[in-house]
Structure formats: C-alpha cells, structure tokens
Amino acid sequence: MAVPAWHDSPFMKAARREPVSRTPIWLMRQAGRYMAEYRELRGKVDFLTLCKSPDLCAEIMLTTVERLGVDAAILFSDLLLILEPMGLHLEFSSGEGPRLGNPIRQAGDVDRLLELHDMGGLEFVVEAVRKTRAGLPEHLPLIGFAGAPFTLAAYTIEGGASRDYRITKTLMYGDFGAWDALMTRIARSVVVYLKAQVEAGAQALQLFDSWVGCLGVDDYRRYVLPYSRMVLESLPRDVPLIHFGTGNPALLPLLSEAGGSVIGVDWRIGLDDAWRAVGPDKAIQGNLDPVVLLTDPAEIRRRVGEMLAQVSGRPGYIANLGHGVLPQTPVENVIAMVDAVHEGG
Ligand code: CP3
C-alpha cells in the first residue's frame, strides 16, 4: 500500500525527530474567535451546537488551515465534551466560559461519573474527525485531542475555571481512594476517546494538561503521573503523542517521564532549557507567548527568530505558541508568525 502523503510531512517528521526541509508550525486555538469567519458563524450557531455539527467543525478547520498556511489541522471540538456522556451537564454561557452544572464535589459523588466504554453519545466527534480528514489536502496531518486526566478531573470537581483549585486539591489530598477512583475512570475514558479518533482518521494526538501547573513536582508524581502514563501507554505506538502542560516548567521532566513522543511547553522556560529537562529522546513543541501576537509583524518576526535560535537546527521541533491564540489577536499577526517560522526566522 502506498504511504499517504501526510506520513512524510514536516509535522510528522519533526514529531519522529527526523530532519525536515522547513520547520513545521500549527497553533493551539488556531480556529476561534480571533477570526472574522468564525465570529460570523458563531453569530448564527451557539458553541455546543457548533461542536456537535461535524460538517461545520470540518469547514471551520479546513478554512483556518488554508487561510493560515499551517502544517497541521487539529480537530475542531472542545476538551469538555467527553464529560457529557460521563454524566455531567455542560454549558457554555457567553463571556463566562464552560460550566458543569452538577460537579463531583466529594467522595460520595464519584460514582456519579460514568466510565466511557464506547463513543455512544459522542458520534459527532468521530464524524468530525472523518469529515475533517476527508476534506484536508493529503499532505496535511490531522491532530486529535483530549484533556489529560488531571485537567478533566479539575473541571469535573470545580465545575468551571478556578483560581486556586481548592476543591480539587482538598479531595486529592484528603481522600486518595476517591481520587484514584475518579482519575482511573477518567483515564480509561480518555483512552477510548483517543483511540476512536485515531480509528476515524487522526494522524497524531495531543493530550492537554492545561491546568496541571497548579501542582508541585511531588504531588504531580503521586497524584497525576500514573494516570497520564496509563493513557499515553495505552495508545498506538505509531501515532505521535504530544503531551502538553502549562504553568510550571519544573514539571517538564515528569511530564516527559509520564509519556508522549513530543512534549508541549509554554513560554515560562527557554526551549533549550526545556529540551534539557525533557531529554534528548523527545521532540519539543512550543512556545511563543500568545501575547506576542498582539504586537506587530516586525516584533513577531524578531521573537520567532529568537525562538528558532534556541532550537538551533536540532531535529524534533514543532513551532507553536505556549498556549492558545487569544481572541484579540489580529489574523495578520498569526500569519506573520507562520511565515516567519517557514522562512526560518
Ligand atoms: O483550534 C483549536 O485549537 C481546536 C479547537 C479547540 C477548542 N478548545 C475550541 C474552543 C481545542 C483544542 C480546545 C481545547 C480546550 N478547551 C482546552 C485545552 C486547551 C487550553 O486552552 O488550555 C480547554 C481548557 C478547553 C475548555 C474551554 N473551552 C474553555 C476554558 C473555553 C472558554 C475560554 C475561551 O477561550 O472562550 C472554551 C471555549 C472554546 N473552545 C472556544 C473555542 C473556539 C470559544 C467558544 C466560543 O466561540 O465562544
């Protein structure tokens, strides 16, 4: 069978730490409110309905990828949708971000969270992967994704965003049995969810541990690492896994130990130090501060130059931001970053 064109794309080669002809780039939240086309669509459809309309999900990502000239697409979906068939009531109210109506607050609530055994209730995710893959040019890989167990557990417990993760940490420190039951159930569910995305046509996967930076290293090792490792070790070996964490660079060696062939890093650490922390056998993704994209193309080019200088031609680098594109970002600035990376800084 012929090897599909995406197999030797710069993104896939970099993820395997093979040399590339030009540095690949994609951006977290590359499709979103900073784009006029997206805002126009959102004027007609609310966010949850959008996520449950595979044709629209595919259309948004295909338009975005073409407009920006990035080297990979990511499934258009949301981190929290997996929690609906697991028994939580999800809402996105305008301006406030996500809310879960019936959070798991204490040990006695944990049994309310159902384990996901198949994609029943999430057929729209499978369809969105299929349709996005079918519409993409063959040379562009599609990234599937899920939240990491800690980030999903924290949403499940807090019911929304949190400043101090007080309720999550109280349960975690206070009742290890309940925490273990919750994290095990979530980790197993995430495996089902990610495997289904690969079967539907995703070429790579990203595990987002967006909230894990609130933990110290010893607590990460004890309360998080075993569950993230369980997820990452259960996924197919030939699919590049991007393990992304943000907020605390001291966790990088442990994130790397937990697994993933590519480690996603934020701007709080230089790429050269990050590489030392994760080890030479890993590829790296990141790490421009998204706020740099609120400046101007000349400054963006300068900062991309600095970022690439830290990589200094090592194989195994995927350019990205350190976190998602901010809604206030001018599209021209995003394109300036993509072009600057492709031109080599
Ligand atoms: O372009 C892409 O990156 C693909 C789509 C994508 C979305 N969410 C769409 C989205 C991806 C990969 C995500 C992941 C996600 N969702 C994460 C992990 C990444 C991260 O940012 O740390 C998290 C924590 C969520 C949960 C979530 N969804 C929050 C906190 C919010 C509200 C904050 C915000 O930016 O509005 C969302 C909403 C959301 N997810 C939007 C989009 C395009 C905006 C919804 C809208 O149109 O109003």
mmCIF file of C-alpha atoms and ligand atoms in Angstrom:
data_model
loop_
_atom_site.group_PDB
_atom_site.id
_atom_site.type_symbol
_atom_site.label_atom_id
_atom_site.label_comp_id
_atom_site.label_asym_id
_atom_site.label_seq_id
_atom_site.Cartn_x
_atom_site.Cartn_y
_atom_site.Cartn_z
ATOM 1 C CA MET A 1 0.000 0.000 0.000
ATOM 2 C CA ALA A 2 1.290 3.459 -0.875
ATOM 3 C CA VAL A 3 2.362 5.621 2.069
ATOM 4 C CA PRO A 4 -0.079 8.561 2.410
ATOM 5 C CA ALA A 5 1.433 11.991 1.766
ATOM 6 C CA TRP A 6 0.928 13.152 5.371
ATOM 7 C CA HIS A 7 3.326 10.448 6.578
ATOM 8 C CA ASP A 8 6.383 12.387 5.406
ATOM 9 C CA SER A 9 5.014 15.867 6.081
ATOM 10 C CA PRO A 10 7.295 18.212 8.065
ATOM 11 C CA PHE A 11 4.992 17.920 11.107
ATOM 12 C CA MET A 12 5.089 14.104 11.203
ATOM 13 C CA LYS A 13 8.832 14.002 10.517
ATOM 14 C CA ALA A 14 9.550 16.500 13.283
ATOM 15 C CA ALA A 15 7.327 14.516 15.657
ATOM 16 C CA ARG A 16 9.518 11.483 14.883
ATOM 17 C CA ARG A 17 12.675 13.630 15.320
ATOM 18 C CA GLU A 18 13.664 13.260 11.672
ATOM 19 C CA PRO A 19 15.301 16.193 9.851
ATOM 20 C CA VAL A 20 12.911 18.496 7.963
ATOM 21 C CA SER A 21 13.271 20.856 4.995
ATOM 22 C CA ARG A 22 11.380 23.582 6.876
ATOM 23 C CA THR A 23 10.163 23.937 10.455
ATOM 24 C CA PRO A 24 6.516 22.869 10.829
ATOM 25 C CA ILE A 25 4.051 25.067 12.699
ATOM 26 C CA TRP A 26 0.451 24.869 13.873
ATOM 27 C CA LEU A 27 -1.223 26.847 16.656
ATOM 28 C CA MET A 28 -3.314 25.866 19.618
ATOM 29 C CA ARG A 29 -6.752 27.504 19.153
ATOM 30 C CA GLN A 30 -5.876 28.241 15.536
ATOM 31 C CA ALA A 31 -9.612 28.262 14.813
ATOM 32 C CA GLY A 32 -11.554 30.607 17.036
ATOM 33 C CA ARG A 33 -12.957 33.985 17.843
ATOM 34 C CA TYR A 34 -9.968 35.964 16.549
ATOM 35 C CA MET A 35 -11.163 35.029 13.029
ATOM 36 C CA ALA A 36 -13.998 37.008 11.411
ATOM 37 C CA GLU A 37 -15.267 33.890 9.588
ATOM 38 C CA TYR A 38 -15.597 32.094 12.931
ATOM 39 C CA ARG A 39 -17.351 35.025 14.634
ATOM 40 C CA GLU A 40 -19.801 35.204 11.751
ATOM 41 C CA LEU A 41 -20.658 31.516 12.107
ATOM 42 C CA ARG A 42 -20.978 31.895 15.886
ATOM 43 C CA GLY A 43 -23.481 34.689 15.330
ATOM 44 C CA LYS A 44 -25.764 32.001 13.934
ATOM 45 C CA VAL A 45 -24.914 28.900 15.999
ATOM 46 C CA ASP A 46 -24.037 28.541 19.691
ATOM 47 C CA PHE A 47 -20.728 26.894 20.560
ATOM 48 C CA LEU A 48 -22.054 23.498 21.729
ATOM 49 C CA THR A 49 -24.267 23.140 18.661
ATOM 50 C CA LEU A 50 -21.242 24.002 16.539
ATOM 51 C CA CYS A 51 -19.158 21.277 18.209
ATOM 52 C CA LYS A 52 -21.968 18.797 17.525
ATOM 53 C CA SER A 53 -22.212 19.676 13.806
ATOM 54 C CA PRO A 54 -19.457 17.669 12.078
ATOM 55 C CA ASP A 55 -19.871 19.485 8.745
ATOM 56 C CA LEU A 56 -19.340 22.849 10.429
ATOM 57 C CA CYS A 57 -16.416 21.558 12.540
ATOM 58 C CA ALA A 58 -14.712 20.323 9.390
ATOM 59 C CA GLU A 59 -15.465 23.530 7.492
ATOM 60 C CA ILE A 60 -14.046 25.739 10.274
ATOM 61 C CA MET A 61 -10.786 23.821 10.453
ATOM 62 C CA LEU A 62 -10.360 23.499 6.684
ATOM 63 C CA THR A 63 -10.904 27.243 6.197
ATOM 64 C CA THR A 64 -8.486 28.039 9.025
ATOM 65 C CA VAL A 65 -5.709 25.789 7.781
ATOM 66 C CA GLU A 66 -5.933 27.202 4.289
ATOM 67 C CA ARG A 67 -6.037 30.801 5.479
ATOM 68 C CA LEU A 68 -3.057 30.463 7.845
ATOM 69 C CA GLY A 69 -0.853 28.088 5.839
ATOM 70 C CA VAL A 70 -0.101 25.935 8.903
ATOM 71 C CA ASP A 71 1.371 22.418 8.702
ATOM 72 C CA ALA A 72 -1.312 20.525 10.666
ATOM 73 C CA ALA A 73 -5.003 20.700 11.428
ATOM 74 C CA ILE A 74 -6.494 19.958 14.836
ATOM 75 C CA LEU A 75 -9.961 18.535 15.340
ATOM 76 C CA PHE A 76 -12.435 21.356 15.988
ATOM 77 C CA SER A 77 -14.107 20.323 19.226
ATOM 78 C CA ASP A 78 -13.802 21.026 22.927
ATOM 79 C CA LEU A 79 -11.984 19.402 25.799
ATOM 80 C CA LEU A 80 -15.113 19.062 27.920
ATOM 81 C CA LEU A 81 -17.487 17.290 25.528
ATOM 82 C CA ILE A 82 -16.310 13.876 26.737
ATOM 83 C CA LEU A 83 -17.832 14.691 30.128
ATOM 84 C CA GLU A 84 -21.433 14.807 28.829
ATOM 85 C CA PRO A 85 -21.884 11.048 28.245
ATOM 86 C CA MET A 86 -19.980 10.584 31.515
ATOM 87 C CA GLY A 87 -22.935 12.197 33.261
ATOM 88 C CA LEU A 88 -22.121 15.901 33.594
ATOM 89 C CA HIS A 89 -24.287 18.797 32.368
ATOM 90 C CA LEU A 90 -22.133 21.051 30.203
ATOM 91 C CA GLU A 91 -22.972 24.645 29.333
ATOM 92 C CA PHE A 92 -21.094 27.440 27.607
ATOM 93 C CA SER A 93 -22.524 30.787 28.612
ATOM 94 C CA SER A 94 -21.296 33.763 26.618
ATOM 95 C CA GLY A 95 -18.300 35.504 28.138
ATOM 96 C CA GLU A 96 -18.032 33.142 31.114
ATOM 97 C CA GLY A 97 -16.534 30.019 29.603
ATOM 98 C CA PRO A 98 -17.666 26.494 30.389
ATOM 99 C CA ARG A 99 -19.794 25.470 33.400
ATOM 100 C CA LEU A 100 -20.618 21.974 34.599
ATOM 101 C CA GLY A 101 -23.981 22.003 36.351
ATOM 102 C CA ASN A 102 -23.549 19.005 38.615
ATOM 103 C CA PRO A 103 -19.878 18.829 39.608
ATOM 104 C CA ILE A 104 -18.357 15.919 41.555
ATOM 105 C CA ARG A 105 -17.725 17.642 44.862
ATOM 106 C CA GLN A 106 -16.914 14.877 47.319
ATOM 107 C CA ALA A 107 -16.047 11.209 47.597
ATOM 108 C CA GLY A 108 -19.706 10.178 47.639
ATOM 109 C CA ASP A 109 -20.239 11.842 44.225
ATOM 110 C CA VAL A 110 -17.513 9.913 42.404
ATOM 111 C CA ASP A 111 -19.808 7.035 41.427
ATOM 112 C CA ARG A 112 -21.974 9.509 39.524
ATOM 113 C CA LEU A 113 -19.187 9.844 36.967
ATOM 114 C CA LEU A 114 -19.722 7.124 34.370
ATOM 115 C CA GLU A 115 -16.853 5.473 32.557
ATOM 116 C CA LEU A 116 -16.909 5.833 28.776
ATOM 117 C CA HIS A 117 -16.843 2.394 27.162
ATOM 118 C CA ASP A 118 -17.577 3.434 23.579
ATOM 119 C CA MET A 119 -18.359 6.553 21.546
ATOM 120 C CA GLY A 120 -22.116 6.377 22.194
ATOM 121 C CA GLY A 121 -23.248 9.970 22.645
ATOM 122 C CA LEU A 122 -20.043 11.230 21.001
ATOM 123 C CA GLU A 123 -20.687 10.077 17.425
ATOM 124 C CA PHE A 124 -20.348 13.688 16.300
ATOM 125 C CA VAL A 125 -16.652 13.665 17.337
ATOM 126 C CA VAL A 126 -15.976 10.576 15.211
ATOM 127 C CA GLU A 127 -17.847 12.180 12.293
ATOM 128 C CA ALA A 128 -15.960 15.473 12.698
ATOM 129 C CA VAL A 129 -12.631 13.621 12.533
ATOM 130 C CA ARG A 130 -13.763 11.720 9.407
ATOM 131 C CA LYS A 131 -15.060 14.793 7.658
ATOM 132 C CA THR A 132 -12.059 16.944 8.516
ATOM 133 C CA ARG A 133 -9.683 14.209 7.332
ATOM 134 C CA ALA A 134 -11.687 13.748 4.132
ATOM 135 C CA GLY A 135 -11.580 17.478 3.353
ATOM 136 C CA LEU A 136 -7.903 18.092 4.146
ATOM 137 C CA PRO A 137 -5.202 18.006 1.481
ATOM 138 C CA GLU A 138 -3.499 14.617 1.817
ATOM 139 C CA HIS A 139 -0.153 16.078 2.871
ATOM 140 C CA LEU A 140 -1.607 17.755 5.998
ATOM 141 C CA PRO A 141 -1.873 15.629 9.156
ATOM 142 C CA LEU A 142 -4.887 15.882 11.465
ATOM 143 C CA ILE A 143 -4.324 16.053 15.222
ATOM 144 C CA GLY A 144 -6.940 14.532 17.533
ATOM 145 C CA PHE A 145 -7.016 15.585 21.190
ATOM 146 C CA ALA A 146 -8.355 15.109 24.690
ATOM 147 C CA GLY A 147 -7.908 16.631 28.115
ATOM 148 C CA ALA A 148 -5.430 14.896 30.402
ATOM 149 C CA PRO A 149 -6.876 13.181 33.493
ATOM 150 C CA PHE A 150 -5.897 15.961 35.920
ATOM 151 C CA THR A 151 -7.355 18.793 33.831
ATOM 152 C CA LEU A 152 -10.584 16.861 33.243
ATOM 153 C CA ALA A 153 -10.800 15.899 36.922
ATOM 154 C CA ALA A 154 -10.291 19.522 37.966
ATOM 155 C CA TYR A 155 -13.134 20.679 35.659
ATOM 156 C CA THR A 156 -15.300 17.809 36.914
ATOM 157 C CA ILE A 157 -14.732 18.845 40.518
ATOM 158 C CA GLU A 158 -14.629 22.651 40.291
ATOM 159 C CA GLY A 159 -17.446 22.830 37.724
ATOM 160 C CA GLY A 160 -15.619 25.611 35.855
ATOM 161 C CA ALA A 161 -12.498 27.730 35.938
ATOM 162 C CA SER A 162 -10.732 28.123 39.265
ATOM 163 C CA ARG A 163 -8.010 30.329 40.691
ATOM 164 C CA ASP A 164 -6.691 28.030 43.405
ATOM 165 C CA TYR A 165 -8.190 24.591 42.595
ATOM 166 C CA ARG A 166 -9.209 24.441 46.233
ATOM 167 C CA ILE A 167 -11.987 21.854 45.906
ATOM 168 C CA THR A 168 -9.918 19.630 43.609
ATOM 169 C CA LYS A 169 -6.885 19.673 45.897
ATOM 170 C CA THR A 170 -8.980 19.107 49.022
ATOM 171 C CA LEU A 171 -10.371 15.886 47.539
ATOM 172 C CA MET A 172 -6.986 14.872 46.111
ATOM 173 C CA TYR A 173 -5.030 15.391 49.352
ATOM 174 C CA GLY A 174 -7.832 14.301 51.656
ATOM 175 C CA ASP A 175 -9.184 11.096 50.126
ATOM 176 C CA PHE A 176 -6.793 9.160 47.958
ATOM 177 C CA GLY A 177 -9.270 6.327 47.402
ATOM 178 C CA ALA A 178 -11.856 8.651 45.893
ATOM 179 C CA TRP A 179 -9.197 10.484 43.848
ATOM 180 C CA ASP A 180 -7.828 7.201 42.493
ATOM 181 C CA ALA A 181 -11.306 6.004 41.527
ATOM 182 C CA LEU A 182 -12.062 9.299 39.762
ATOM 183 C CA MET A 183 -8.722 9.529 37.922
ATOM 184 C CA THR A 184 -8.831 5.864 36.872
ATOM 185 C CA ARG A 185 -12.306 6.267 35.440
ATOM 186 C CA ILE A 186 -11.314 9.405 33.561
ATOM 187 C CA ALA A 187 -8.032 7.932 32.274
ATOM 188 C CA ARG A 188 -9.768 4.834 30.892
ATOM 189 C CA SER A 189 -12.407 7.000 29.235
ATOM 190 C CA VAL A 190 -9.777 9.203 27.604
ATOM 191 C CA VAL A 191 -8.113 6.112 26.113
ATOM 192 C CA VAL A 192 -11.415 5.042 24.485
ATOM 193 C CA TYR A 193 -11.946 8.594 23.212
ATOM 194 C CA LEU A 194 -8.469 8.996 21.720
ATOM 195 C CA LYS A 195 -8.365 5.540 20.139
ATOM 196 C CA ALA A 196 -11.678 6.306 18.425
ATOM 197 C CA GLN A 197 -10.181 9.495 16.952
ATOM 198 C CA VAL A 198 -7.231 7.552 15.538
ATOM 199 C CA GLU A 199 -9.579 4.947 14.057
ATOM 200 C CA ALA A 200 -11.638 7.732 12.482
ATOM 201 C CA GLY A 201 -8.571 9.209 10.770
ATOM 202 C CA ALA A 202 -6.368 11.292 13.132
ATOM 203 C CA GLN A 203 -2.605 11.024 12.466
ATOM 204 C CA ALA A 204 -1.368 12.403 15.793
ATOM 205 C CA LEU A 205 -2.830 13.134 19.230
ATOM 206 C CA GLN A 206 -2.397 15.888 21.781
ATOM 207 C CA LEU A 207 -3.147 15.421 25.466
ATOM 208 C CA PHE A 208 -3.863 18.839 27.049
ATOM 209 C CA ASP A 209 -2.938 19.154 30.729
ATOM 210 C CA SER A 210 -3.846 22.830 30.745
ATOM 211 C CA TRP A 211 -4.372 23.135 34.495
ATOM 212 C CA VAL A 212 -1.623 20.905 35.847
ATOM 213 C CA GLY A 213 0.745 23.831 36.512
ATOM 214 C CA CYS A 214 -1.009 24.451 39.832
ATOM 215 C CA LEU A 215 0.765 21.392 41.246
ATOM 216 C CA GLY A 216 4.267 20.916 42.635
ATOM 217 C CA VAL A 217 6.517 18.115 41.425
ATOM 218 C CA ASP A 218 5.978 15.681 44.302
ATOM 219 C CA ASP A 219 2.223 15.992 44.051
ATOM 220 C CA TYR A 220 2.359 15.567 40.265
ATOM 221 C CA ARG A 221 4.336 12.369 40.719
ATOM 222 C CA ARG A 222 1.961 10.972 43.303
ATOM 223 C CA TYR A 223 -1.460 12.133 42.130
ATOM 224 C CA VAL A 224 -1.180 12.629 38.371
ATOM 225 C CA LEU A 225 1.710 10.875 36.660
ATOM 226 C CA PRO A 226 0.381 7.285 36.977
ATOM 227 C CA TYR A 227 -2.898 8.217 35.270
ATOM 228 C CA SER A 228 -1.376 10.271 32.444
ATOM 229 C CA ARG A 229 1.102 7.441 31.897
ATOM 230 C CA MET A 230 -1.745 4.936 31.751
ATOM 231 C CA VAL A 231 -3.370 6.974 28.981
ATOM 232 C CA LEU A 232 -0.191 7.552 26.989
ATOM 233 C CA GLU A 233 0.962 3.928 27.239
ATOM 234 C CA SER A 234 -2.388 2.620 26.024
ATOM 235 C CA LEU A 235 -2.299 4.433 22.682
ATOM 236 C CA PRO A 236 -0.974 3.048 19.386
ATOM 237 C CA ARG A 237 2.847 3.195 19.187
ATOM 238 C CA ASP A 238 2.977 4.543 15.627
ATOM 239 C CA VAL A 239 0.889 7.655 16.402
ATOM 240 C CA PRO A 240 2.880 10.682 17.612
ATOM 241 C CA LEU A 241 1.629 11.809 21.031
ATOM 242 C CA ILE A 242 2.020 15.428 22.079
ATOM 243 C CA HIS A 243 1.912 15.765 25.850
ATOM 244 C CA PHE A 244 1.215 19.405 26.684
ATOM 245 C CA GLY A 245 1.316 21.023 30.087
ATOM 246 C CA THR A 246 1.372 24.664 31.030
ATOM 247 C CA GLY A 247 2.100 26.841 34.041
ATOM 248 C CA ASN A 248 5.008 25.115 35.769
ATOM 249 C CA PRO A 249 8.233 24.285 33.893
ATOM 250 C CA ALA A 250 9.514 22.359 36.932
ATOM 251 C CA LEU A 251 7.050 19.620 35.896
ATOM 252 C CA LEU A 252 8.641 19.073 32.454
ATOM 253 C CA PRO A 253 10.883 16.129 33.405
ATOM 254 C CA LEU A 254 7.879 14.374 34.932
ATOM 255 C CA LEU A 255 5.586 15.162 32.010
ATOM 256 C CA SER A 256 8.233 13.584 29.802
ATOM 257 C CA GLU A 257 8.523 10.584 32.128
ATOM 258 C CA ALA A 258 4.734 10.116 32.031
ATOM 259 C CA GLY A 259 4.993 9.740 28.264
ATOM 260 C CA GLY A 260 4.446 11.245 24.841
ATOM 261 C CA SER A 261 6.877 11.461 21.950
ATOM 262 C CA VAL A 262 6.534 15.263 21.767
ATOM 263 C CA ILE A 263 6.419 17.496 24.853
ATOM 264 C CA GLY A 264 4.464 20.760 24.539
ATOM 265 C CA VAL A 265 5.977 23.619 26.558
ATOM 266 C CA ASP A 266 4.917 27.177 27.363
ATOM 267 C CA TRP A 267 6.907 30.425 27.397
ATOM 268 C CA ARG A 268 7.896 30.243 31.058
ATOM 269 C CA ILE A 269 11.068 28.351 30.097
ATOM 270 C CA GLY A 270 13.502 28.726 27.176
ATOM 271 C CA LEU A 271 13.362 25.970 24.564
ATOM 272 C CA ASP A 272 16.999 24.992 25.201
ATOM 273 C CA ASP A 273 16.361 24.535 28.947
ATOM 274 C CA ALA A 274 13.074 22.766 28.170
ATOM 275 C CA TRP A 275 14.898 20.300 25.947
ATOM 276 C CA ARG A 276 17.408 19.582 28.682
ATOM 277 C CA ALA A 277 14.506 18.998 31.069
ATOM 278 C CA VAL A 278 12.553 16.580 28.859
ATOM 279 C CA GLY A 279 15.573 14.722 27.491
ATOM 280 C CA PRO A 280 17.125 14.351 24.033
ATOM 281 C CA ASP A 281 14.879 11.423 23.065
ATOM 282 C CA LYS A 282 11.796 13.675 22.896
ATOM 283 C CA ALA A 283 10.595 16.160 20.319
ATOM 284 C CA ILE A 284 9.510 19.611 21.546
ATOM 285 C CA GLN A 285 6.545 21.833 20.646
ATOM 286 C CA GLY A 286 6.056 25.484 21.541
ATOM 287 C CA ASN A 287 6.484 28.053 22.933
ATOM 288 C CA LEU A 288 5.904 31.699 21.955
ATOM 289 C CA ASP A 289 3.866 33.726 24.448
ATOM 290 C CA PRO A 290 0.459 34.282 22.737
ATOM 291 C CA VAL A 291 0.574 37.924 23.843
ATOM 292 C CA VAL A 292 3.495 38.499 21.431
ATOM 293 C CA LEU A 293 0.901 38.085 18.659
ATOM 294 C CA LEU A 294 -0.802 41.265 19.910
ATOM 295 C CA THR A 295 2.252 43.352 18.911
ATOM 296 C CA ASP A 296 3.225 43.787 15.254
ATOM 297 C CA PRO A 297 4.750 41.671 12.459
ATOM 298 C CA ALA A 298 8.275 43.086 12.938
ATOM 299 C CA GLU A 299 8.316 42.219 16.645
ATOM 300 C CA ILE A 300 6.768 38.815 15.930
ATOM 301 C CA ARG A 301 9.498 38.051 13.388
ATOM 302 C CA ARG A 302 12.150 39.083 15.903
ATOM 303 C CA ARG A 303 10.689 36.827 18.599
ATOM 304 C CA VAL A 304 10.310 33.889 16.199
ATOM 305 C CA GLY A 305 13.989 34.387 15.277
ATOM 306 C CA GLU A 306 14.959 34.156 18.954
ATOM 307 C CA MET A 307 12.848 31.054 19.430
ATOM 308 C CA LEU A 308 14.346 29.281 16.415
ATOM 309 C CA ALA A 309 17.850 30.280 17.536
ATOM 310 C CA GLN A 310 17.305 28.291 20.740
ATOM 311 C CA VAL A 311 16.373 25.241 18.721
ATOM 312 C CA SER A 312 19.488 25.779 16.583
ATOM 313 C CA GLY A 313 18.511 23.268 13.936
ATOM 314 C CA ARG A 314 18.017 20.246 16.219
ATOM 315 C CA PRO A 315 15.627 17.733 14.642
ATOM 316 C CA GLY A 316 12.363 17.215 16.510
ATOM 317 C CA TYR A 317 10.956 20.738 16.782
ATOM 318 C CA ILE A 318 7.367 21.823 16.056
ATOM 319 C CA ALA A 319 6.716 25.560 16.320
ATOM 320 C CA ASN A 320 3.612 26.678 18.190
ATOM 321 C CA LEU A 321 2.506 29.119 20.850
ATOM 322 C CA GLY A 322 2.934 28.264 24.528
ATOM 323 C CA HIS A 323 -0.883 28.265 24.859
ATOM 324 C CA GLY A 324 -3.881 29.120 22.670
ATOM 325 C CA VAL A 325 -4.293 32.110 20.329
ATOM 326 C CA LEU A 326 -6.062 34.926 22.222
ATOM 327 C CA PRO A 327 -9.414 36.175 20.839
ATOM 328 C CA GLN A 328 -7.974 39.735 20.491
ATOM 329 C CA THR A 329 -5.244 38.631 18.047
ATOM 330 C CA PRO A 330 -5.164 40.207 14.554
ATOM 331 C CA VAL A 331 -5.211 37.466 11.901
ATOM 332 C CA GLU A 332 -2.347 39.179 10.009
ATOM 333 C CA ASN A 333 -0.130 38.704 13.058
ATOM 334 C CA VAL A 334 -0.865 34.979 13.193
ATOM 335 C CA ILE A 335 0.023 34.727 9.515
ATOM 336 C CA ALA A 336 3.201 36.738 10.173
ATOM 337 C CA MET A 337 4.237 34.134 12.758
ATOM 338 C CA VAL A 338 3.531 31.225 10.401
ATOM 339 C CA ASP A 339 5.501 32.891 7.601
ATOM 340 C CA ALA A 340 8.390 33.811 9.895
ATOM 341 C CA VAL A 341 8.727 30.192 11.056
ATOM 342 C CA HIS A 342 8.631 28.925 7.469
ATOM 343 C CA GLU A 343 11.237 31.456 6.407
ATOM 344 C CA GLY A 344 13.452 30.293 9.241
ATOM 345 C CA GLY A 345 13.176 33.374 11.481
HETATM 346 O O1 CP3 B 1 -8.443 25.489 17.134
HETATM 347 C C1 CP3 B 1 -8.321 24.630 18.030
HETATM 348 O O2 CP3 B 1 -7.384 24.600 18.843
HETATM 349 C C2 CP3 B 1 -9.310 23.475 18.070
HETATM 350 C C3 CP3 B 1 -10.398 23.597 18.936
HETATM 351 C C4 CP3 B 1 -10.282 23.644 20.457
HETATM 352 C C5 CP3 B 1 -11.210 24.370 21.235
HETATM 353 N N1 CP3 B 1 -10.984 24.073 22.536
HETATM 354 C C6 CP3 B 1 -12.262 25.236 20.690
HETATM 355 C C7 CP3 B 1 -12.872 26.268 21.547
HETATM 356 C C8 CP3 B 1 -9.441 22.956 21.331
HETATM 357 C C9 CP3 B 1 -8.227 22.071 21.029
HETATM 358 C C10 CP3 B 1 -9.896 23.246 22.654
HETATM 359 C C11 CP3 B 1 -9.302 22.668 23.877
HETATM 360 C C12 CP3 B 1 -9.709 23.197 25.182
HETATM 361 N N2 CP3 B 1 -10.955 23.559 25.617
HETATM 362 C C13 CP3 B 1 -8.834 23.326 26.282
HETATM 363 C C14 CP3 B 1 -7.384 22.935 26.286
HETATM 364 C C15 CP3 B 1 -6.555 23.992 25.677
HETATM 365 C C16 CP3 B 1 -6.349 25.175 26.546
HETATM 366 O O3 CP3 B 1 -6.741 26.275 26.099
HETATM 367 O O4 CP3 B 1 -5.790 25.022 27.617
HETATM 368 C C17 CP3 B 1 -9.576 23.817 27.356
HETATM 369 C C18 CP3 B 1 -9.044 24.141 28.742
HETATM 370 C C19 CP3 B 1 -10.926 23.955 26.926
HETATM 371 C C20 CP3 B 1 -12.098 24.396 27.723
HETATM 372 C C21 CP3 B 1 -12.641 25.661 27.200
HETATM 373 N N3 CP3 B 1 -13.354 25.789 26.018
HETATM 374 C C22 CP3 B 1 -12.566 26.938 27.796
HETATM 375 C C23 CP3 B 1 -11.855 27.241 29.095
HETATM 376 C C24 CP3 B 1 -13.254 27.802 26.967
HETATM 377 C C25 CP3 B 1 -13.607 29.232 27.286
HETATM 378 C C26 CP3 B 1 -12.468 30.132 27.151
HETATM 379 C C27 CP3 B 1 -12.497 30.706 25.806
HETATM 380 O O5 CP3 B 1 -11.434 30.835 25.206
HETATM 381 O O6 CP3 B 1 -13.608 31.068 25.384
HETATM 382 C C28 CP3 B 1 -13.690 27.084 25.831
HETATM 383 C C29 CP3 B 1 -14.421 27.595 24.651
HETATM 384 C C30 CP3 B 1 -13.846 27.326 23.287
HETATM 385 N N4 CP3 B 1 -13.201 26.178 22.891
HETATM 386 C C31 CP3 B 1 -13.919 28.205 22.169
HETATM 387 C C32 CP3 B 1 -13.337 27.540 21.081
HETATM 388 C C33 CP3 B 1 -13.220 28.017 19.663
HETATM 389 C C34 CP3 B 1 -14.598 29.556 22.166
HETATM 390 C C35 CP3 B 1 -16.057 29.329 22.184
HETATM 391 C C36 CP3 B 1 -16.835 30.460 21.585
HETATM 392 O O7 CP3 B 1 -16.928 30.519 20.348
HETATM 393 O O8 CP3 B 1 -17.387 31.245 22.341
#
